[in-house]
Short mmCIF file of N, CA and C and ligand atoms in Angstrom, two decimals:
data_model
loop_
_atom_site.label_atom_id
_atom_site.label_comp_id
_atom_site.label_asym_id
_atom_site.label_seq_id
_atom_site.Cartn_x
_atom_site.Cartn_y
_atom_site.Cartn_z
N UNK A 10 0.83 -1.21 0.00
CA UNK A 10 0.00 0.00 0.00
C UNK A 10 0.86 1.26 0.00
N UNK A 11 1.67 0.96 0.79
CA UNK A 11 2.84 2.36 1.11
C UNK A 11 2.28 3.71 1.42
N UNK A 12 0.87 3.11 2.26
CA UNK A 12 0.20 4.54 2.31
C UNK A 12 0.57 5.28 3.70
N UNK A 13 0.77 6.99 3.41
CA UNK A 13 1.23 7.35 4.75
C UNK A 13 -0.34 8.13 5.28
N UNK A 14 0.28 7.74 6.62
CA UNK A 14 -0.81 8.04 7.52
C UNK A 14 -0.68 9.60 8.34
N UNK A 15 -1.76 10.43 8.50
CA UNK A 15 -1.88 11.56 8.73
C UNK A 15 -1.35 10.99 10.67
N UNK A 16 -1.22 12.46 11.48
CA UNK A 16 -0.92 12.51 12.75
C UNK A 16 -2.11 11.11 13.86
N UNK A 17 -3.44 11.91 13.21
CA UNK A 17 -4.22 12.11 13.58
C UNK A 17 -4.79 10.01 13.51
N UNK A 18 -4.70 9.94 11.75
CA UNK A 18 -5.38 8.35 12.09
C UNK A 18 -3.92 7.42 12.30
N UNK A 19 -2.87 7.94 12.64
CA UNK A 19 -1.62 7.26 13.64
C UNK A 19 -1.81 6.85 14.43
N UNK A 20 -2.65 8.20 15.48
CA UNK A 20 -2.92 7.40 16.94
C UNK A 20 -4.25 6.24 16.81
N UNK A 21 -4.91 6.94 15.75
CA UNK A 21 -6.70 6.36 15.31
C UNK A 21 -5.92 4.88 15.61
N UNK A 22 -4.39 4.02 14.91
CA UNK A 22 -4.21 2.74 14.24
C UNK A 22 -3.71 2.03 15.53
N UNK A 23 -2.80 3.09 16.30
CA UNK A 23 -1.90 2.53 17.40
C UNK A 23 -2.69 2.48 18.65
N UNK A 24 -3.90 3.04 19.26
CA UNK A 24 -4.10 3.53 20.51
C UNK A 24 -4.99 1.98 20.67
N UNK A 25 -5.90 1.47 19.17
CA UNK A 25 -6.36 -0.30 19.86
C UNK A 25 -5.28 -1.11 20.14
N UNK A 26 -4.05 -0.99 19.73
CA UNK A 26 -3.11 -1.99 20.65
C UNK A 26 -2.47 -1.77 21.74
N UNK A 27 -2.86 -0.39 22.59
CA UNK A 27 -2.94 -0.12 23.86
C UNK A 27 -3.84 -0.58 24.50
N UNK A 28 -5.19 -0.78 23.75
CA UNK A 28 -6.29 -1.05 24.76
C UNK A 28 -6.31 -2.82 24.32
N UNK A 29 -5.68 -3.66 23.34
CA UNK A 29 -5.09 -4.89 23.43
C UNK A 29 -4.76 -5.24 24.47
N UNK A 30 -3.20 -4.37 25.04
CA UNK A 30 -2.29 -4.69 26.01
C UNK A 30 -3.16 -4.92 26.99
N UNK A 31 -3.44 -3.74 27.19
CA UNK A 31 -3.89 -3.59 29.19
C UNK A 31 -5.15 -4.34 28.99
N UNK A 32 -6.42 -5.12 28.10
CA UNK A 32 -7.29 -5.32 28.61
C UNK A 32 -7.20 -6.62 29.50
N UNK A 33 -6.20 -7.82 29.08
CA UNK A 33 -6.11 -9.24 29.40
C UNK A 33 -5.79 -9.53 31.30
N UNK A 34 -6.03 -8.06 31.86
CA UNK A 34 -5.50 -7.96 33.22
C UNK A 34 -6.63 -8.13 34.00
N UNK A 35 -7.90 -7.81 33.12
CA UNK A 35 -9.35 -8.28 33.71
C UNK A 35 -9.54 -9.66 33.85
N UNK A 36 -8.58 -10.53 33.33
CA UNK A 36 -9.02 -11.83 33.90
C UNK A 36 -8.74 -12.71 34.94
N UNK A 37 -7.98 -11.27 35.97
CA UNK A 37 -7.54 -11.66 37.37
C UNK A 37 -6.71 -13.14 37.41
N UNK A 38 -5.80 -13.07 36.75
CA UNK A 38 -4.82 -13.95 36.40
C UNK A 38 -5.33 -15.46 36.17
N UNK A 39 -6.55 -15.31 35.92
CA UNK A 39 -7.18 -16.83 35.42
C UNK A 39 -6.46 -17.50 33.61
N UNK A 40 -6.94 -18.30 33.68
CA UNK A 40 -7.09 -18.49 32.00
C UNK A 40 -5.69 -19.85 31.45
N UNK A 41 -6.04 -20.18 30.26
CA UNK A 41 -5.38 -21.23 29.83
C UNK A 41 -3.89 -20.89 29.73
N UNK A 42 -2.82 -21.34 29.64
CA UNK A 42 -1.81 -20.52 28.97
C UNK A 42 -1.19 -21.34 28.09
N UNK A 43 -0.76 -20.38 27.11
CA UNK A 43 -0.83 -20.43 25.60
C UNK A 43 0.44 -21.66 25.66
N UNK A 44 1.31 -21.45 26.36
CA UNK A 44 2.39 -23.13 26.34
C UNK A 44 1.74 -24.17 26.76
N UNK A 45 1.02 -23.73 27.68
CA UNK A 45 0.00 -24.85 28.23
C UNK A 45 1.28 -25.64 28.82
N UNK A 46 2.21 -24.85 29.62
CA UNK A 46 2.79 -25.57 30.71
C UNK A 46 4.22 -26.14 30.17
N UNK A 47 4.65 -25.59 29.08
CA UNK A 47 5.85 -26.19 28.13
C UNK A 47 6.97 -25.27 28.54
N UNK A 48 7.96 -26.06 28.06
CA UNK A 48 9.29 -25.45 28.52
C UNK A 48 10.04 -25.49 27.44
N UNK A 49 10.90 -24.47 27.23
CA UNK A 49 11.96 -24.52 26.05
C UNK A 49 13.46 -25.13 26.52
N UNK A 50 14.01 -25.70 25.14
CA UNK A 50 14.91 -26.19 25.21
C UNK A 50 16.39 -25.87 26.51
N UNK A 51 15.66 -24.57 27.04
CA UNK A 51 16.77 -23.90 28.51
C UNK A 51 16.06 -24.63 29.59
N UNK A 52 15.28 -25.31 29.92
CA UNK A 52 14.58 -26.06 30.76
C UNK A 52 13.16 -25.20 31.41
N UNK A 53 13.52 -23.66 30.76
CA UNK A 53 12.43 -22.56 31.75
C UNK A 53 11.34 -22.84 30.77
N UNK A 54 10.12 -22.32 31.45
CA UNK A 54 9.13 -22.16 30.92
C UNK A 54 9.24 -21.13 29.69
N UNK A 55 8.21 -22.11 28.54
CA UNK A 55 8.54 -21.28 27.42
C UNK A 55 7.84 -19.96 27.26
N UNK A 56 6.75 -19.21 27.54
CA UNK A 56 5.70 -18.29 28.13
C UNK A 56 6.00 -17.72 29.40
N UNK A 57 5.10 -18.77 29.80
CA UNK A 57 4.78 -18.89 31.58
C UNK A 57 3.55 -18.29 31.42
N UNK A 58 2.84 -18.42 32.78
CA UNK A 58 1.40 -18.77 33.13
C UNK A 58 0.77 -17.30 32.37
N UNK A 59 1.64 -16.54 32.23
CA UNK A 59 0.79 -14.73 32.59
C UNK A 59 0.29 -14.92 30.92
N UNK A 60 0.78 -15.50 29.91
CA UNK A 60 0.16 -15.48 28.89
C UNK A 60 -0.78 -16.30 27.77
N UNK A 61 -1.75 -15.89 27.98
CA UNK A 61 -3.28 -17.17 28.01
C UNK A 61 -3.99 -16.95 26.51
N UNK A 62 -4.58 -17.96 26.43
CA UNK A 62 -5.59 -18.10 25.31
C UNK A 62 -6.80 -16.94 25.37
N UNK A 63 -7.06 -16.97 26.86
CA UNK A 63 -8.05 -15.74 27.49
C UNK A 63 -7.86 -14.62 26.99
N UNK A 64 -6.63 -13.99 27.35
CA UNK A 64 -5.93 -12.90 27.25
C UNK A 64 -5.95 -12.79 25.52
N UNK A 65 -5.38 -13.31 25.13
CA UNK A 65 -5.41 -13.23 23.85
C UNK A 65 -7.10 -12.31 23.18
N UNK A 66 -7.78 -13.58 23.01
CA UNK A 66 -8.98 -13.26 23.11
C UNK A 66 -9.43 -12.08 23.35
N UNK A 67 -9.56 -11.55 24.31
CA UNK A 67 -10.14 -10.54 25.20
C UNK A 67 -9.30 -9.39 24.63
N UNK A 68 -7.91 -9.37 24.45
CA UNK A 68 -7.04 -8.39 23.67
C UNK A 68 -7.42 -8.29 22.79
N UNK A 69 -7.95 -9.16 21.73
CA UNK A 69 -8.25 -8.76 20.56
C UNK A 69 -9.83 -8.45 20.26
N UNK A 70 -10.43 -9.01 21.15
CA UNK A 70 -12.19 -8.17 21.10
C UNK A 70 -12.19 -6.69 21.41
N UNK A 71 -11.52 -6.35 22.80
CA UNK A 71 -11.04 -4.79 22.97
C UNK A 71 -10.54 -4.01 22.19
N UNK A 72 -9.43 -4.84 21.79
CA UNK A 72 -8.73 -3.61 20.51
C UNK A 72 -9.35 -3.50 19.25
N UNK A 73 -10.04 -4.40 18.66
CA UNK A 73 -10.89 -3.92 17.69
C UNK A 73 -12.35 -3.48 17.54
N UNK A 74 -12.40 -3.38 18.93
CA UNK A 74 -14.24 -2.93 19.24
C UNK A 74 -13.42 -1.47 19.17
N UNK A 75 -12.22 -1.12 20.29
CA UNK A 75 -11.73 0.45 20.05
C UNK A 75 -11.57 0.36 18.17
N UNK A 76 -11.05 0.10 17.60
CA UNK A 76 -10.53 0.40 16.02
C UNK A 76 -11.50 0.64 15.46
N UNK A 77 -13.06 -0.47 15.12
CA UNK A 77 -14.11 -0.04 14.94
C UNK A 77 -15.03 1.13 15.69
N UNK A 78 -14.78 1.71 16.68
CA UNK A 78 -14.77 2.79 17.08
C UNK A 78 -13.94 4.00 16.72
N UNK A 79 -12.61 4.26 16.21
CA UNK A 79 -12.13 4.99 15.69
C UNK A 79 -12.40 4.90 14.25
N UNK A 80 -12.34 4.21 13.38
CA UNK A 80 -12.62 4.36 11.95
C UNK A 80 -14.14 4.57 11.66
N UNK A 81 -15.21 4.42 12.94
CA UNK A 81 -16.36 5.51 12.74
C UNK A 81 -16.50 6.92 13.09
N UNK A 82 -15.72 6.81 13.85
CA UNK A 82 -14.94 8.15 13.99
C UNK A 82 -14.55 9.41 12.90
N UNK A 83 -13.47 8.38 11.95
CA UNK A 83 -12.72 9.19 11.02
C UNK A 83 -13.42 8.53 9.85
N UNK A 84 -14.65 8.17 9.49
CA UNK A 84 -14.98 7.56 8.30
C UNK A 84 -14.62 6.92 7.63
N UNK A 85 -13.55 5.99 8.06
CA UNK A 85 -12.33 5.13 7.00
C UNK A 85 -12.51 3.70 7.38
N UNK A 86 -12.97 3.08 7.13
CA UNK A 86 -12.95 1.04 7.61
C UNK A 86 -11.12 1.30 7.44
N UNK A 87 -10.66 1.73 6.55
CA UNK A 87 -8.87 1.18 6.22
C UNK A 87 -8.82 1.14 7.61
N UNK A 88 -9.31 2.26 8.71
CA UNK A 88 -8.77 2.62 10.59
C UNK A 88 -9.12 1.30 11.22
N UNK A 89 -9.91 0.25 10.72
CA UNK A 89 -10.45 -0.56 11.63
C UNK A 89 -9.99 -1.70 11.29
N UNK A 90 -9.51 -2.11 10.08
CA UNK A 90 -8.76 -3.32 9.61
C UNK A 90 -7.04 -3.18 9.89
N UNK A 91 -6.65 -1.51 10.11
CA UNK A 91 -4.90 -1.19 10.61
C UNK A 91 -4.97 -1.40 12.10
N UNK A 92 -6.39 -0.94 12.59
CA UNK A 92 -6.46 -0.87 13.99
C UNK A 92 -5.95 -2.23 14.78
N UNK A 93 -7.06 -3.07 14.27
CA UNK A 93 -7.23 -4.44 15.06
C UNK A 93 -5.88 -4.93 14.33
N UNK A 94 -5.06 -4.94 13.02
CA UNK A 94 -3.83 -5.44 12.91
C UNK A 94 -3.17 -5.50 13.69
N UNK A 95 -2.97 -3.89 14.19
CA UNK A 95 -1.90 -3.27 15.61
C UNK A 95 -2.53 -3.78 16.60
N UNK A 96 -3.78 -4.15 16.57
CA UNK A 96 -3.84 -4.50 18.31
C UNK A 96 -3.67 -6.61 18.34
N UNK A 97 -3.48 -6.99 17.43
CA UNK A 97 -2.83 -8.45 17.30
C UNK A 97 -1.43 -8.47 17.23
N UNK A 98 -0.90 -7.06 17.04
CA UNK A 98 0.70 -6.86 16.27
C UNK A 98 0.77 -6.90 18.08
N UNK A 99 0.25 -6.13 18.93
CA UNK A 99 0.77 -5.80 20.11
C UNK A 99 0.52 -7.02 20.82
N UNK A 100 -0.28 -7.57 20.70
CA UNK A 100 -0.47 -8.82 21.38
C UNK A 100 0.46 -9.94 21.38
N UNK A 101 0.97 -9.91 19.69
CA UNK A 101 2.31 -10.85 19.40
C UNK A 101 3.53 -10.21 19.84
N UNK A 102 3.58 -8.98 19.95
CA UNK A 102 4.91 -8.69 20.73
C UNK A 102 4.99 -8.70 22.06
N UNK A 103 3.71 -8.78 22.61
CA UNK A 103 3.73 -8.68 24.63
C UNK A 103 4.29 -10.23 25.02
N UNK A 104 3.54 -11.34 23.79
CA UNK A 104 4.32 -12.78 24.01
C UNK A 104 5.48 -12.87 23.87
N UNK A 105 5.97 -11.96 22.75
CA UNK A 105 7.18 -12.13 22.33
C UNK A 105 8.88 -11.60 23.68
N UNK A 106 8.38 -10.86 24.17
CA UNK A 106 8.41 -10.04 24.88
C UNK A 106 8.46 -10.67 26.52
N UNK A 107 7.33 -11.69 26.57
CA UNK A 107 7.43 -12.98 27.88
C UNK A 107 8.15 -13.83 27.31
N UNK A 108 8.83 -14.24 25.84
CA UNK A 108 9.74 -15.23 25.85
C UNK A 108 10.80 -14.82 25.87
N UNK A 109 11.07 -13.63 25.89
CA UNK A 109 12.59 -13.12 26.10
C UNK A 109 12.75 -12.91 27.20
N UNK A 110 11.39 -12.56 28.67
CA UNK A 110 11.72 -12.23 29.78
C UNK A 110 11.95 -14.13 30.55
N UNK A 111 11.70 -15.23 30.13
CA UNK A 111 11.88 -16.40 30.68
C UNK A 111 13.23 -16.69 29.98
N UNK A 112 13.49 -16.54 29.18
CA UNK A 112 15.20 -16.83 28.35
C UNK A 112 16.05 -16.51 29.02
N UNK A 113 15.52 -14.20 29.77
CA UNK A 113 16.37 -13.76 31.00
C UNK A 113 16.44 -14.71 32.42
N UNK A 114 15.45 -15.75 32.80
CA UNK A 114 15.00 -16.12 33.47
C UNK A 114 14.25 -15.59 34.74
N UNK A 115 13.80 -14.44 34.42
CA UNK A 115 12.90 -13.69 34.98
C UNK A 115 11.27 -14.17 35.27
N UNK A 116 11.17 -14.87 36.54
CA UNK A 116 9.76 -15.33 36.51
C UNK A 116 8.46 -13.99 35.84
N UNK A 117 7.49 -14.80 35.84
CA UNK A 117 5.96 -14.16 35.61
C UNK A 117 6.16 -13.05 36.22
N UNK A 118 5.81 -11.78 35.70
CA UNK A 118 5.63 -10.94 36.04
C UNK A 118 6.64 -9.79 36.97
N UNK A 119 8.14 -10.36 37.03
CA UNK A 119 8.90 -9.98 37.00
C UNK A 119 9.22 -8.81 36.64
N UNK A 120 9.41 -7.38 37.17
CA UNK A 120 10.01 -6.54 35.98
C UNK A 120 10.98 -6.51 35.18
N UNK A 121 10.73 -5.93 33.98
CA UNK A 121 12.27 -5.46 33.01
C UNK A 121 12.25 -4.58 32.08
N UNK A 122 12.27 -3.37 32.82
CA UNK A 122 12.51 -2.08 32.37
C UNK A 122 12.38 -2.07 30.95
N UNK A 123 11.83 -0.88 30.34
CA UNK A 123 11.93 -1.01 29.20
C UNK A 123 11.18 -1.65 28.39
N UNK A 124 11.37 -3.35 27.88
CA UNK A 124 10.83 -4.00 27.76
C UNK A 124 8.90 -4.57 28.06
N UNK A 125 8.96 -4.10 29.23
CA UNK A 125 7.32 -4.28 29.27
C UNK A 125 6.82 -3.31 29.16
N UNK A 126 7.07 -2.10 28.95
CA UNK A 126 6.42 -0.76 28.47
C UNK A 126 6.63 -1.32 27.28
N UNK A 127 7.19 -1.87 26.26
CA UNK A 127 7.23 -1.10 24.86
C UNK A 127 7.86 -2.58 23.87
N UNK A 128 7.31 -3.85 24.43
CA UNK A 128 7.18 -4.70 23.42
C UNK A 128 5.88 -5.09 23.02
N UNK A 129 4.42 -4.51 23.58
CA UNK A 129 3.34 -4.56 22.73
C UNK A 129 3.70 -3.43 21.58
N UNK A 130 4.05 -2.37 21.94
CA UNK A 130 4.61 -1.53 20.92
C UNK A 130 4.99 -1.05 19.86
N UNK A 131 6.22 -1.81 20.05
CA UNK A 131 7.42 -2.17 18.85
C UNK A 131 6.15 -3.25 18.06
N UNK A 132 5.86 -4.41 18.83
CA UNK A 132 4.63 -5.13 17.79
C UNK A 132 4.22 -4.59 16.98
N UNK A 133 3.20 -3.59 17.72
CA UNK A 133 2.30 -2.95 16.95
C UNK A 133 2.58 -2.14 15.59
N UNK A 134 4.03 -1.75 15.56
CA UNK A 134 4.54 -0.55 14.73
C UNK A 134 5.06 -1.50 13.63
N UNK A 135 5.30 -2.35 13.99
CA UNK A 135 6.57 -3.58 13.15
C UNK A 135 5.62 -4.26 12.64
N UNK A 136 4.09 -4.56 12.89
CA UNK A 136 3.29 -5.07 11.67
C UNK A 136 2.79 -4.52 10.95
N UNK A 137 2.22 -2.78 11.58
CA UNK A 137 2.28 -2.21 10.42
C UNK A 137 3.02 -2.11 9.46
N UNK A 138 4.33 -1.72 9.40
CA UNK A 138 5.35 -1.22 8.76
C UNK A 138 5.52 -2.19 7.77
N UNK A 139 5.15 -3.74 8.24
CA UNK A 139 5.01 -4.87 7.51
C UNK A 139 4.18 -5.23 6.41
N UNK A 140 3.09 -4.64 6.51
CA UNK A 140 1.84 -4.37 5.68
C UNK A 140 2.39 -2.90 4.95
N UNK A 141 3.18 -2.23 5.03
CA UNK A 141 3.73 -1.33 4.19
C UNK A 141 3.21 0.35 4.84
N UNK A 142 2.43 0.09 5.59
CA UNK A 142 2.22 1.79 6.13
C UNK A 142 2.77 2.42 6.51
N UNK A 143 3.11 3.49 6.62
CA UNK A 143 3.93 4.40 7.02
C UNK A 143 3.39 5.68 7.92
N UNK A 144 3.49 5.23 8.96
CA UNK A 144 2.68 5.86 10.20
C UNK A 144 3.35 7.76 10.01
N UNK A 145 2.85 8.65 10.73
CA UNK A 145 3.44 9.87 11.19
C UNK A 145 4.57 9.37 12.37
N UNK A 146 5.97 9.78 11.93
CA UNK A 146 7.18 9.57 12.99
C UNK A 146 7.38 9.89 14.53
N UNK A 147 6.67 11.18 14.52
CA UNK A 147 6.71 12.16 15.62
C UNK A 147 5.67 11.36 16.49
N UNK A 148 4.68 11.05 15.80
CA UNK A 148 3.61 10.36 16.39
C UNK A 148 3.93 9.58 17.15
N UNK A 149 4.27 8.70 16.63
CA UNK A 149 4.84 6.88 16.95
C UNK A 149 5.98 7.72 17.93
N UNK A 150 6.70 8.39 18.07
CA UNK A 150 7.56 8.77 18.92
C UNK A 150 7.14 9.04 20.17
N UNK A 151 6.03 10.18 20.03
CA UNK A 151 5.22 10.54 21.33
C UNK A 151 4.45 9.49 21.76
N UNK A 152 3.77 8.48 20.90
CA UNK A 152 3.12 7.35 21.53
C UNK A 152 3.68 6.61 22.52
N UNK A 153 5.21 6.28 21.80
CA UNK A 153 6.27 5.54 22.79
C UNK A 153 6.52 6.42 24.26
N UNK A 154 6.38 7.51 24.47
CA UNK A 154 6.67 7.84 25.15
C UNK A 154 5.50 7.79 25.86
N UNK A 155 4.28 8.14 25.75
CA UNK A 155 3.04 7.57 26.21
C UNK A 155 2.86 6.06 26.86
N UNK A 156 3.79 5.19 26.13
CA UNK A 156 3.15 3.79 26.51
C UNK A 156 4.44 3.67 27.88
N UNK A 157 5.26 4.14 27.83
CA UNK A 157 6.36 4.55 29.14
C UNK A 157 5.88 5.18 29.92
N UNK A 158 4.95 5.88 30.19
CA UNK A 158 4.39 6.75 31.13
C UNK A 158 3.48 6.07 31.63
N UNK A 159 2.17 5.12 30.66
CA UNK A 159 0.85 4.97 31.12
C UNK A 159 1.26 3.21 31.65
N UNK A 160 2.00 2.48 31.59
CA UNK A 160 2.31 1.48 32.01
C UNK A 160 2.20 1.57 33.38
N UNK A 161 3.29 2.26 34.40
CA UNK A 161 3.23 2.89 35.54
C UNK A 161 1.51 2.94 35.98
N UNK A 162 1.41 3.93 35.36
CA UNK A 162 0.32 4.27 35.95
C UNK A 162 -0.93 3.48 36.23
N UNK A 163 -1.36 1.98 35.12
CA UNK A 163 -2.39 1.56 34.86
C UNK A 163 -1.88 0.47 35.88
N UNK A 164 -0.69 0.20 35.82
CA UNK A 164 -0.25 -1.25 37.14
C UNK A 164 -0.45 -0.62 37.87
N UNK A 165 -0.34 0.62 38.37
CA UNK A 165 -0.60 1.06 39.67
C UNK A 165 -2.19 0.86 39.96
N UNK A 166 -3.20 1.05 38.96
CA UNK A 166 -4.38 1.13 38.85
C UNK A 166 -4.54 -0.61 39.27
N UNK A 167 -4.36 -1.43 38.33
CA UNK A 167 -4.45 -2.31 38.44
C UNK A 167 -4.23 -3.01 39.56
N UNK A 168 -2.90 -3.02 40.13
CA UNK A 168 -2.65 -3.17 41.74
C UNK A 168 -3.83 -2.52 42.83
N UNK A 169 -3.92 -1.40 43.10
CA UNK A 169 -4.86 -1.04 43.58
C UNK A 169 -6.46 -1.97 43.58
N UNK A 170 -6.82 -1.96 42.52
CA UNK A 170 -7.74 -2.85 42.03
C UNK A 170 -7.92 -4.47 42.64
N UNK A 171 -6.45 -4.70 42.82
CA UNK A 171 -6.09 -6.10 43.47
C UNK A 171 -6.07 -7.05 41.72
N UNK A 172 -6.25 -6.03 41.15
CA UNK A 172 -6.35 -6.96 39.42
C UNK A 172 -4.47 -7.70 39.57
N UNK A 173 -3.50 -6.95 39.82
CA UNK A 173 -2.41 -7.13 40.17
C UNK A 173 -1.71 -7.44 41.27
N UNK A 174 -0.79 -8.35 41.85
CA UNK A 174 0.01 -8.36 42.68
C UNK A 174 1.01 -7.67 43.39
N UNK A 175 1.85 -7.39 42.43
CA UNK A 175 2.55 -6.20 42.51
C UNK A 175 2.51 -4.76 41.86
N UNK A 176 2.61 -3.63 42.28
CA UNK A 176 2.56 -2.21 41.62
C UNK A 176 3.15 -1.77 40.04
N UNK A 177 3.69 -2.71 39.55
CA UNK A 177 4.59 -2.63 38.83
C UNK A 177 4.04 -3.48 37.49
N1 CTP B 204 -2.56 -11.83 30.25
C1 CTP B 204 -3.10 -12.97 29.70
N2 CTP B 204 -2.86 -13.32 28.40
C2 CTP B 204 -2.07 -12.53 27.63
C3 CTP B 204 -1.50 -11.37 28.16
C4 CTP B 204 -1.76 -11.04 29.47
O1 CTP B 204 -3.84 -13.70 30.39
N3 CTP B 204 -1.86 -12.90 26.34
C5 CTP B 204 -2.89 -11.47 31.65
C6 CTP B 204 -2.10 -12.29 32.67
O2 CTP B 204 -2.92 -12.55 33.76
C7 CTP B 204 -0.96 -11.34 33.03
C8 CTP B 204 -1.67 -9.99 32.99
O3 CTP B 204 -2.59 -10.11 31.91
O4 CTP B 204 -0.41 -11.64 34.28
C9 CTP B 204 -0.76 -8.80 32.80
O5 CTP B 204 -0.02 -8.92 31.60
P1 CTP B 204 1.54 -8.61 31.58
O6 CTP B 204 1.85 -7.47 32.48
O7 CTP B 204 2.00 -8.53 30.18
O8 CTP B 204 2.13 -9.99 32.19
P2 CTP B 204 3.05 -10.25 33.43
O9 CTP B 204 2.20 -10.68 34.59
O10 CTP B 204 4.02 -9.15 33.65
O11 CTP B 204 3.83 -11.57 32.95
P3 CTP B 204 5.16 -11.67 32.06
O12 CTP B 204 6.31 -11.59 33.02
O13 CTP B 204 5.03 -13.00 31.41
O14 CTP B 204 5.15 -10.54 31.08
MG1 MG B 205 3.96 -7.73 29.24
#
């Protein structure tokens, strides 16, 4: 397509794979998980428990109920078929993202800086880019810096909530 995207339907494409990320925390740590208990060739768990079939699911009904909500928004279906992309793109990078934090050998839910702010993220941007779009730069810049800020804040929410264990 190589189509570039205005400021405006940037955030319209990226903001359902924010609401991807954070929705799978409503399932108060229930749910199948996607190794279903498997371990990689380092003996650690290849996942680990925090990432579920549930979650999945539930990430991707959220983020594209938001996308179909933004592309009625901006009159464009293209917003609601980039939307829900990015919010599966973010979903494959938050896994991607728990198999690099068990490789560190960092149990479930472990922090690691960096990394759990901004590997639904990078997902999200890296399948677009894959499909050939070409988001606004500045955008995707300030987003990142957004998804570094609101991480904090929503575990804190979430903790509070008791949705979480730890604050973090
Ligand atoms: N979750 C899920 N399925 C997913 C993603 C998340 O069930 N595909 C749920 C899990 O209950 C998880 C919670 O959402 O514990 C919060 O997600 P996240 O912060 O990404 O997981 P962590 O608990 O930090 O686990 P990990 O160390 O594996 O990232
Ligand atoms: Mg994560």
């Amino acid at each position: 397509m190589g189509e570039l995207l205005t400021p405006l339907e940037t955030i319209a494409v990226l903001l359902p794979a924010f609401v991807a990320n954070g929705s799978p925390v409503l399932l108060h740590k229930k749910g199948t998980p996607l190794d279903r208990g498997a371990l990689f060739i380092d003996g650690k768990p290849l996942l680990g428990a925090g990432k579920t079939f549930e979650g999945l699911l539930i990430g991707v009904a959220y983020g594209s109920t938001m996308a179909l909500l933004f592309s009625a928004i901006l009159g464009s279906f293209t917003i609601a078929i980039l939307g829900s992309l990015a919010a599966l793109g973010g979903l494959t990078g938050d896994i991607f993202g728990a198999f690099i934090k068990r490789r560190l050998g960092l149990e479930r839910g472990a922090p690691a800086p960096l990394l759990d702010q901004l590997d639904f993220y990078i997902g999200a941007v890296l399948i677009l880019y894959l499909v050939d779009i070409k988001l606004d730069a500045t955008t995707v810049l300030v987003l990142a810096i957004l998804a570094l800020v609101m991480h904090r804040v929503t575990n804190k929410i979430a903790y509070k909530l008791k949705l979480k264990d730890v604050p973090w």
